[in-house]
């Protein structure tokens, strides 16, 4: 029987106006689907006119200017609906969804749906639950004592995965998908008997432990920054924009 990391996977990524999931907006998104290692990926892209200013700092990261998005991007409401429908389709097929640092991208999508569709992301997964594989959570749990950063770029270097055009949603999604396959192979003895559904549940616990560890480190450093233990989606805050 084919192990999950050698089978069909989808991946989701966004580019945004910033890093605050409660107030920032999606400016581009992509879903990449691959039926197996080495097969040609199928890529769906969305470009969004967020309807708010795009900071220069954000443009410096992903290269999408406010003018370009205004001229070529679509309005958020239909785009967010299409993305949610796409992800729900993969959930219905029980196809695992790779999302690097899932609480960021999925929470942003949830807030955009609430903002523009008066709905929540969870609504789309009532018929079939989402099965998320987060390379950041998997790597931090399986190789917890390795020193160094664990950004997508760092993970690609560590697992010998090619990342061409970083901070393009499609490129990042494909790279994250390939990292997950590489993680699966490297730690096959610990992962091959686990189903994606079991891994989804385990990552909830693993991420919470990782978040508590980071929170403790912040406290020792005198920082007041807080770290959410929720994964893969943060609950709505009363002050959300």
Tab-separated table of N, CA, C and O in Angstrom, residues 42-141:
chain	number	residue	atom	x	y	z
A	42	UNK	N	-0.513	20.312	-10.873
A	42	UNK	CA	-1.566	21.147	-11.423
A	42	UNK	C	-1.714	22.366	-10.513
A	42	UNK	O	-1.886	22.217	-9.299
A	43	UNK	N	-1.656	23.540	-11.106
A	43	UNK	CA	-1.576	24.775	-10.324
A	43	UNK	C	-2.782	25.664	-10.595
A	43	UNK	O	-3.128	25.920	-11.749
A	44	UNK	N	-3.419	26.109	-9.531
A	44	UNK	CA	-4.482	27.107	-9.613
A	44	UNK	C	-4.021	28.356	-8.876
A	44	UNK	O	-3.528	28.269	-7.750
A	45	UNK	N	-4.169	29.508	-9.521
A	45	UNK	CA	-3.700	30.770	-8.935
A	45	UNK	C	-4.856	31.760	-8.832
A	45	UNK	O	-5.763	31.762	-9.660
A	46	UNK	N	-4.774	32.611	-7.824
A	46	UNK	CA	-5.711	33.721	-7.669
A	46	UNK	C	-4.918	34.992	-7.383
A	46	UNK	O	-3.966	34.969	-6.597
A	47	UNK	N	-5.324	36.087	-8.021
A	47	UNK	CA	-4.741	37.402	-7.757
A	47	UNK	C	-5.867	38.286	-7.242
A	47	UNK	O	-6.937	38.354	-7.848
A	48	UNK	N	-5.624	38.975	-6.127
A	48	UNK	CA	-6.688	39.674	-5.424
A	48	UNK	C	-6.381	41.167	-5.301
A	48	UNK	O	-5.269	41.551	-4.925
A	49	UNK	N	-7.380	41.979	-5.615
A	49	UNK	CA	-7.331	43.404	-5.267
A	49	UNK	C	-7.895	43.502	-3.850
A	49	UNK	O	-9.105	43.390	-3.653
A	50	UNK	N	-7.049	43.707	-2.827
A	50	UNK	CA	-7.530	43.617	-1.446
A	50	UNK	C	-8.427	44.763	-1.013
A	50	UNK	O	-9.090	44.670	0.023
A	51	UNK	N	-8.439	45.846	-1.782
A	51	UNK	CA	-9.279	46.978	-1.414
A	51	UNK	C	-8.708	47.831	-0.302
A	51	UNK	O	-9.394	48.721	0.210
A	52	UNK	N	-7.466	47.562	0.092
A	52	UNK	CA	-6.770	48.345	1.107
A	52	UNK	C	-5.359	48.619	0.591
A	52	UNK	O	-4.887	47.943	-0.331
A	53	UNK	N	-4.662	49.594	1.156
A	53	UNK	CA	-3.291	49.861	0.726
A	53	UNK	C	-2.381	48.653	0.925
A	53	UNK	O	-2.548	47.878	1.874
A	54	UNK	N	-1.435	48.503	0.010
A	54	UNK	CA	-0.446	47.427	0.107
A	54	UNK	C	0.878	48.059	0.545
A	54	UNK	O	1.482	48.815	-0.217
A	55	UNK	N	1.325	47.802	1.749
A	55	UNK	CA	2.566	48.417	2.236
A	55	UNK	C	3.756	48.078	1.356
A	55	UNK	O	3.840	46.987	0.779
A	56	UNK	N	4.683	49.011	1.271
A	56	UNK	CA	5.890	48.772	0.482
A	56	UNK	C	6.681	47.590	1.023
A	56	UNK	O	7.330	46.863	0.256
A	57	UNK	N	6.641	47.406	2.329
A	57	UNK	CA	7.370	46.278	2.922
A	57	UNK	C	6.821	44.945	2.422
A	57	UNK	O	7.575	43.995	2.195
A	58	UNK	N	5.506	44.878	2.234
A	58	UNK	CA	4.907	43.652	1.707
A	58	UNK	C	5.276	43.454	0.244
A	58	UNK	O	5.615	42.349	-0.182
A	59	UNK	N	5.218	44.535	-0.523
A	59	UNK	CA	5.600	44.460	-1.930
A	59	UNK	C	7.047	44.017	-2.082
A	59	UNK	O	7.388	43.262	-3.003
A	60	UNK	N	7.909	44.464	-1.166
A	60	UNK	CA	9.320	44.079	-1.220
A	60	UNK	C	9.493	42.575	-1.042
A	60	UNK	O	10.461	41.997	-1.542
A	61	UNK	N	8.550	41.936	-0.377
A	61	UNK	CA	8.631	40.492	-0.161
A	61	UNK	C	8.117	39.727	-1.372
A	61	UNK	O	8.798	38.852	-1.918
A	62	UNK	N	6.893	40.054	-1.830
A	62	UNK	CA	6.284	39.236	-2.892
A	62	UNK	C	6.264	39.904	-4.268
A	62	UNK	O	5.887	39.270	-5.259
A	63	UNK	N	6.622	41.181	-4.341
A	63	UNK	CA	6.731	41.854	-5.634
A	63	UNK	C	5.429	42.346	-6.221
A	63	UNK	O	5.414	42.862	-7.347
A	64	UNK	N	4.322	42.215	-5.481
A	64	UNK	CA	3.021	42.638	-6.001
A	64	UNK	C	2.712	44.048	-5.516
A	64	UNK	O	2.532	44.271	-4.315
A	65	UNK	N	2.652	44.984	-6.446
A	65	UNK	CA	2.401	46.370	-6.071
A	65	UNK	C	0.901	46.642	-5.973
A	65	UNK	O	0.074	45.927	-6.546
A	66	UNK	N	0.578	47.700	-5.270
A	66	UNK	CA	-0.822	48.088	-5.134
A	66	UNK	C	-1.428	48.400	-6.507
A	66	UNK	O	-2.568	48.027	-6.794
A	67	UNK	N	-0.660	49.068	-7.366
A	67	UNK	CA	-1.156	49.403	-8.701
A	67	UNK	C	-1.431	48.143	-9.509
A	67	UNK	O	-2.461	48.037	-10.187
A	68	UNK	N	-0.506	47.190	-9.475
A	68	UNK	CA	-0.684	45.946	-10.227
A	68	UNK	C	-1.924	45.185	-9.744
A	68	UNK	O	-2.713	44.687	-10.558
A	69	UNK	N	-2.107	45.117	-8.429
A	69	UNK	CA	-3.260	44.410	-7.879
A	69	UNK	C	-4.556	45.133	-8.215
A	69	UNK	O	-5.581	44.497	-8.488
A	70	UNK	N	-4.517	46.461	-8.217
A	70	UNK	CA	-5.710	47.237	-8.551
A	70	UNK	C	-6.122	46.988	-10.004
A	70	UNK	O	-7.319	46.885	-10.318
A	71	UNK	N	-5.141	46.868	-10.887
A	71	UNK	CA	-5.435	46.689	-12.313
A	71	UNK	C	-5.777	45.246	-12.671
A	71	UNK	O	-6.599	44.997	-13.560
A	72	UNK	N	-5.144	44.297	-11.999
A	72	UNK	CA	-5.248	42.907	-12.436
A	72	UNK	C	-5.919	41.966	-11.438
A	72	UNK	O	-6.302	40.852	-11.802
A	73	UNK	N	-6.044	42.402	-10.205
A	73	UNK	CA	-6.627	41.533	-9.189
A	73	UNK	C	-8.147	41.530	-9.228
A	73	UNK	O	-8.782	42.472	-9.702
A	74	UNK	N	-8.742	40.464	-8.727
A	74	UNK	CA	-10.194	40.354	-8.629
A	74	UNK	C	-10.648	40.781	-7.239
A	74	UNK	O	-9.863	40.806	-6.285
A	75	UNK	N	-11.926	41.073	-7.106
A	75	UNK	CA	-12.468	41.432	-5.808
A	75	UNK	C	-12.408	40.230	-4.887
A	75	UNK	O	-12.561	39.084	-5.317
A	76	UNK	N	-12.192	40.459	-3.584
A	76	UNK	CA	-11.960	39.354	-2.652
A	76	UNK	C	-13.123	38.374	-2.509
A	76	UNK	O	-12.885	37.165	-2.377
A	77	UNK	N	-14.361	38.858	-2.504
A	77	UNK	CA	-15.492	37.977	-2.175
A	77	UNK	C	-15.558	36.714	-3.037
A	77	UNK	O	-15.623	35.599	-2.505
A	78	UNK	N	-15.564	36.839	-4.374
A	78	UNK	CA	-15.630	35.611	-5.174
A	78	UNK	C	-14.369	34.768	-5.073
A	78	UNK	O	-14.443	33.527	-5.133
A	79	UNK	N	-13.217	35.415	-4.901
A	79	UNK	CA	-11.970	34.656	-4.802
A	79	UNK	C	-11.960	33.799	-3.547
A	79	UNK	O	-11.609	32.605	-3.592
A	80	UNK	N	-12.348	34.370	-2.412
A	80	UNK	CA	-12.331	33.608	-1.164
A	80	UNK	C	-13.293	32.425	-1.236
A	80	UNK	O	-13.007	31.340	-0.724
A	81	UNK	N	-14.431	32.636	-1.889
A	81	UNK	CA	-15.379	31.542	-2.080
A	81	UNK	C	-14.741	30.431	-2.909
A	81	UNK	O	-14.845	29.240	-2.567
A	82	UNK	N	-14.072	30.800	-3.994
A	82	UNK	CA	-13.454	29.798	-4.864
A	82	UNK	C	-12.356	29.030	-4.142
A	82	UNK	O	-12.217	27.809	-4.311
A	83	UNK	N	-11.551	29.723	-3.338
A	83	UNK	CA	-10.485	29.046	-2.600
A	83	UNK	C	-11.080	28.053	-1.607
A	83	UNK	O	-10.644	26.903	-1.517
A	84	UNK	N	-12.092	28.491	-0.865
A	84	UNK	CA	-12.719	27.604	0.111
A	84	UNK	C	-13.336	26.387	-0.575
A	84	UNK	O	-13.234	25.254	-0.068
A	85	UNK	N	-13.974	26.602	-1.704
A	85	UNK	CA	-14.548	25.486	-2.460
A	85	UNK	C	-13.456	24.520	-2.924
A	85	UNK	O	-13.633	23.292	-2.883
A	86	UNK	N	-12.337	25.065	-3.367
A	86	UNK	CA	-11.218	24.224	-3.812
A	86	UNK	C	-10.701	23.366	-2.666
A	86	UNK	O	-10.501	22.150	-2.821
A	87	UNK	N	-10.491	23.974	-1.516
A	87	UNK	CA	-9.973	23.223	-0.374
A	87	UNK	C	-10.995	22.185	0.093
A	87	UNK	O	-10.619	21.067	0.470
A	88	UNK	N	-12.273	22.536	0.069
A	88	UNK	CA	-13.310	21.591	0.460
A	88	UNK	C	-13.340	20.391	-0.478
A	88	UNK	O	-13.613	19.258	-0.050
A	89	UNK	N	-13.074	20.635	-1.758
A	89	UNK	CA	-13.036	19.539	-2.717
A	89	UNK	C	-11.947	18.533	-2.392
A	89	UNK	O	-12.152	17.316	-2.501
A	90	UNK	N	-10.794	19.026	-1.976
A	90	UNK	CA	-9.704	18.115	-1.597
A	90	UNK	C	-10.052	17.363	-0.316
A	90	UNK	O	-9.737	16.178	-0.184
A	91	UNK	N	-10.703	18.061	0.617
A	91	UNK	CA	-11.128	17.392	1.846
A	91	UNK	C	-12.108	16.266	1.516
A	91	UNK	O	-12.031	15.178	2.099
A	92	UNK	N	-13.025	16.515	0.611
A	92	UNK	CA	-14.013	15.502	0.237
A	92	UNK	C	-13.354	14.267	-0.374
A	92	UNK	O	-13.849	13.148	-0.211
A	93	UNK	N	-12.229	14.472	-1.062
A	93	UNK	CA	-11.502	13.353	-1.664
A	93	UNK	C	-10.501	12.731	-0.703
A	93	UNK	O	-9.757	11.830	-1.079
A	94	UNK	N	-10.470	13.263	0.545
A	94	UNK	CA	-9.531	12.783	1.566
A	94	UNK	C	-8.091	12.991	1.127
A	94	UNK	O	-7.191	12.232	1.509
A	95	UNK	N	-7.869	14.006	0.325
A	95	UNK	CA	-6.516	14.331	-0.128
A	95	UNK	C	-5.874	15.282	0.882
A	95	UNK	O	-6.398	16.363	1.136
A	96	UNK	N	-4.762	14.909	1.490
A	96	UNK	CA	-4.122	15.782	2.470
A	96	UNK	C	-3.719	17.124	1.858
A	96	UNK	O	-3.337	17.197	0.687
A	97	UNK	N	-3.816	18.169	2.675
A	97	UNK	CA	-3.470	19.516	2.236
A	97	UNK	C	-2.235	19.984	2.993
A	97	UNK	O	-2.257	20.108	4.221
A	98	UNK	N	-1.176	20.268	2.267
A	98	UNK	CA	0.060	20.776	2.858
A	98	UNK	C	-0.057	22.296	2.997
A	98	UNK	O	-0.345	22.988	2.022
A	99	UNK	N	0.172	22.791	4.211
A	99	UNK	CA	0.168	24.236	4.449
A	99	UNK	C	1.312	24.557	5.395
A	99	UNK	O	1.282	24.162	6.564
A	100	UNK	N	2.306	25.253	4.896
A	100	UNK	CA	3.424	25.670	5.732
A	100	UNK	C	2.956	26.736	6.720
A	100	UNK	O	2.392	27.748	6.331
A	101	UNK	N	3.176	26.473	8.032
A	101	UNK	CA	2.705	27.376	9.083
A	101	UNK	C	1.199	27.599	8.916
A	101	UNK	O	0.720	28.721	8.755
A	102	UNK	N	0.464	26.508	8.972
A	102	UNK	CA	-0.970	26.507	8.669
A	102	UNK	C	-1.784	27.551	9.422
A	102	UNK	O	-2.691	28.157	8.831
A	103	UNK	N	-1.522	27.822	10.717
A	103	UNK	CA	-2.362	28.806	11.406
A	103	UNK	C	-2.319	30.196	10.785
A	103	UNK	O	-3.264	30.970	10.958
A	104	UNK	N	-1.274	30.507	10.060
A	104	UNK	CA	-1.216	31.814	9.398
A	104	UNK	C	-2.133	31.840	8.172
A	104	UNK	O	-3.072	32.624	8.095
A	105	UNK	N	-1.886	30.973	7.206
A	105	UNK	CA	-2.634	31.022	5.946
A	105	UNK	C	-4.108	30.659	6.126
A	105	UNK	O	-4.986	31.309	5.550
A	106	UNK	N	-4.383	29.638	6.921
A	106	UNK	CA	-5.783	29.222	7.078
A	106	UNK	C	-6.575	30.225	7.913
A	106	UNK	O	-7.755	30.460	7.647
A	107	UNK	N	-5.944	30.828	8.902
A	107	UNK	CA	-6.643	31.844	9.685
A	107	UNK	C	-6.905	33.088	8.844
A	107	UNK	O	-7.987	33.692	8.920
A	108	UNK	N	-5.933	33.486	8.035
A	108	UNK	CA	-6.150	34.610	7.122
A	108	UNK	C	-7.331	34.340	6.196
A	108	UNK	O	-8.179	35.216	5.986
A	109	UNK	N	-7.392	33.134	5.640
A	109	UNK	CA	-8.503	32.789	4.761
A	109	UNK	C	-9.825	32.826	5.525
A	109	UNK	O	-10.834	33.336	5.005
A	110	UNK	N	-9.821	32.310	6.737
A	110	UNK	CA	-11.033	32.348	7.560
A	110	UNK	C	-11.491	33.791	7.778
A	110	UNK	O	-12.679	34.104	7.647
A	111	UNK	N	-10.561	34.678	8.106
A	111	UNK	CA	-10.935	36.074	8.363
A	111	UNK	C	-11.427	36.770	7.095
A	111	UNK	O	-12.345	37.594	7.151
A	112	UNK	N	-10.849	36.418	5.963
A	112	UNK	CA	-11.316	36.995	4.701
A	112	UNK	C	-12.730	36.505	4.377
A	112	UNK	O	-13.565	37.273	3.882
A	113	UNK	N	-13.005	35.239	4.654
A	113	UNK	CA	-14.348	34.713	4.438
A	113	UNK	C	-15.362	35.391	5.356
A	113	UNK	O	-16.478	35.723	4.940
A	114	UNK	N	-14.991	35.622	6.580
A	114	UNK	CA	-15.880	36.317	7.510
A	114	UNK	C	-16.101	37.759	7.055
A	114	UNK	O	-17.197	38.303	7.160
A	115	UNK	N	-15.039	38.356	6.557
A	115	UNK	CA	-15.093	39.769	6.153
A	115	UNK	C	-15.927	39.960	4.896
A	115	UNK	O	-16.697	40.912	4.780
A	116	UNK	N	-15.762	39.071	3.915
A	116	UNK	CA	-16.360	39.277	2.598
A	116	UNK	C	-17.525	38.347	2.270
A	116	UNK	O	-18.280	38.626	1.331
A	117	UNK	N	-17.668	37.236	3.048
A	117	UNK	CA	-18.718	36.270	2.749
A	117	UNK	C	-19.647	36.021	3.939
A	117	UNK	O	-20.564	35.198	3.833
A	118	UNK	N	-19.385	36.701	5.061
A	118	UNK	CA	-20.187	36.503	6.274
A	118	UNK	C	-20.257	35.025	6.634
A	118	UNK	O	-21.307	34.493	7.009
A	119	UNK	N	-19.130	34.345	6.498
A	119	UNK	CA	-19.066	32.922	6.771
A	119	UNK	C	-17.723	32.615	7.427
A	119	UNK	O	-16.906	33.497	7.625
A	120	UNK	N	-17.508	31.354	7.758
A	120	UNK	CA	-16.236	30.933	8.340
A	120	UNK	C	-15.687	29.771	7.534
A	120	UNK	O	-16.421	29.068	6.836
A	121	UNK	N	-14.388	29.544	7.658
A	121	UNK	CA	-13.760	28.460	6.915
A	121	UNK	C	-14.292	27.106	7.355
A	121	UNK	O	-14.446	26.191	6.537
A	122	UNK	N	-14.586	26.959	8.637
A	122	UNK	CA	-15.072	25.668	9.142
A	122	UNK	C	-16.338	25.198	8.419
A	122	UNK	O	-16.573	24.000	8.308
A	123	UNK	N	-17.140	26.144	7.959
A	123	UNK	CA	-18.398	25.791	7.292
A	123	UNK	C	-18.155	24.890	6.087
A	123	UNK	O	-18.968	24.001	5.790
A	124	UNK	N	-17.051	25.102	5.397
A	124	UNK	CA	-16.764	24.327	4.187
A	124	UNK	C	-16.333	22.893	4.501
A	124	UNK	O	-16.308	22.050	3.616
A	125	UNK	N	-15.986	22.642	5.745
A	125	UNK	CA	-15.470	21.314	6.075
A	125	UNK	C	-16.408	20.535	6.986
A	125	UNK	O	-16.005	19.574	7.629
A	126	UNK	N	-17.665	20.944	7.016
A	126	UNK	CA	-18.661	20.183	7.769
A	126	UNK	C	-18.919	18.812	7.137
A	126	UNK	O	-19.035	17.807	7.856
A	127	UNK	N	-18.996	18.704	5.794
A	127	UNK	CA	-19.212	17.372	5.200
A	127	UNK	C	-17.995	16.462	5.343
A	127	UNK	O	-18.144	15.251	5.524
A	128	UNK	N	-16.782	17.021	5.220
A	128	UNK	CA	-15.553	16.224	5.303
A	128	UNK	C	-14.459	17.087	5.918
A	128	UNK	O	-14.212	18.203	5.454
A	129	UNK	N	-13.786	16.607	6.952
A	129	UNK	CA	-12.775	17.416	7.630
A	129	UNK	C	-11.527	17.618	6.780
A	129	UNK	O	-11.170	16.771	5.959
A	130	UNK	N	-10.888	18.742	7.006
A	130	UNK	CA	-9.630	19.048	6.340
A	130	UNK	C	-8.509	18.240	6.991
A	130	UNK	O	-8.463	18.110	8.214
A	131	UNK	N	-7.621	17.677	6.187
A	131	UNK	CA	-6.474	16.920	6.681
A	131	UNK	C	-5.215	17.711	6.345
A	131	UNK	O	-4.770	17.711	5.199
A	132	UNK	N	-4.663	18.379	7.332
A	132	UNK	CA	-3.547	19.292	7.095
A	132	UNK	C	-2.224	18.629	7.458
A	132	UNK	O	-2.107	17.954	8.490
A	133	UNK	N	-1.228	18.837	6.617
A	133	UNK	CA	0.149	18.445	6.900
A	133	UNK	C	0.983	19.723	6.888
A	133	UNK	O	1.090	20.384	5.856
A	134	UNK	N	1.547	20.075	8.022
A	134	UNK	CA	2.302	21.316	8.170
A	134	UNK	C	3.784	20.975	8.284
A	134	UNK	O	4.229	20.440	9.315
A	135	UNK	N	4.581	21.248	7.249
A	135	UNK	CA	5.993	20.855	7.298
A	135	UNK	C	6.754	21.459	8.468
A	135	UNK	O	7.680	20.846	9.005
A	136	UNK	N	6.362	22.645	8.894
A	136	UNK	CA	7.035	23.278	10.022
A	136	UNK	C	6.790	22.500	11.310
A	136	UNK	O	7.727	22.245	12.079
A	137	UNK	N	5.558	22.109	11.552
A	137	UNK	CA	5.233	21.350	12.754
A	137	UNK	C	5.864	19.964	12.712
A	137	UNK	O	6.441	19.492	13.699
A	138	UNK	N	5.763	19.297	11.560
A	138	UNK	CA	6.341	17.963	11.420
A	138	UNK	C	7.841	17.975	11.657
A	138	UNK	O	8.381	17.164	12.420
A	139	UNK	N	8.532	18.902	11.015
A	139	UNK	CA	9.988	18.960	11.143
A	139	UNK	C	10.407	19.272	12.575
A	139	UNK	O	11.337	18.667	13.105
A	140	UNK	N	9.731	20.231	13.218
A	140	UNK	CA	10.109	20.619	14.582
A	140	UNK	C	9.883	19.478	15.567
A	140	UNK	O	10.611	19.355	16.563
A	141	UNK	N	8.894	18.642	15.312
A	141	UNK	CA	8.649	17.512	16.211
A	141	UNK	C	9.609	16.363	15.944
A	141	UNK	O	10.147	15.758	16.888
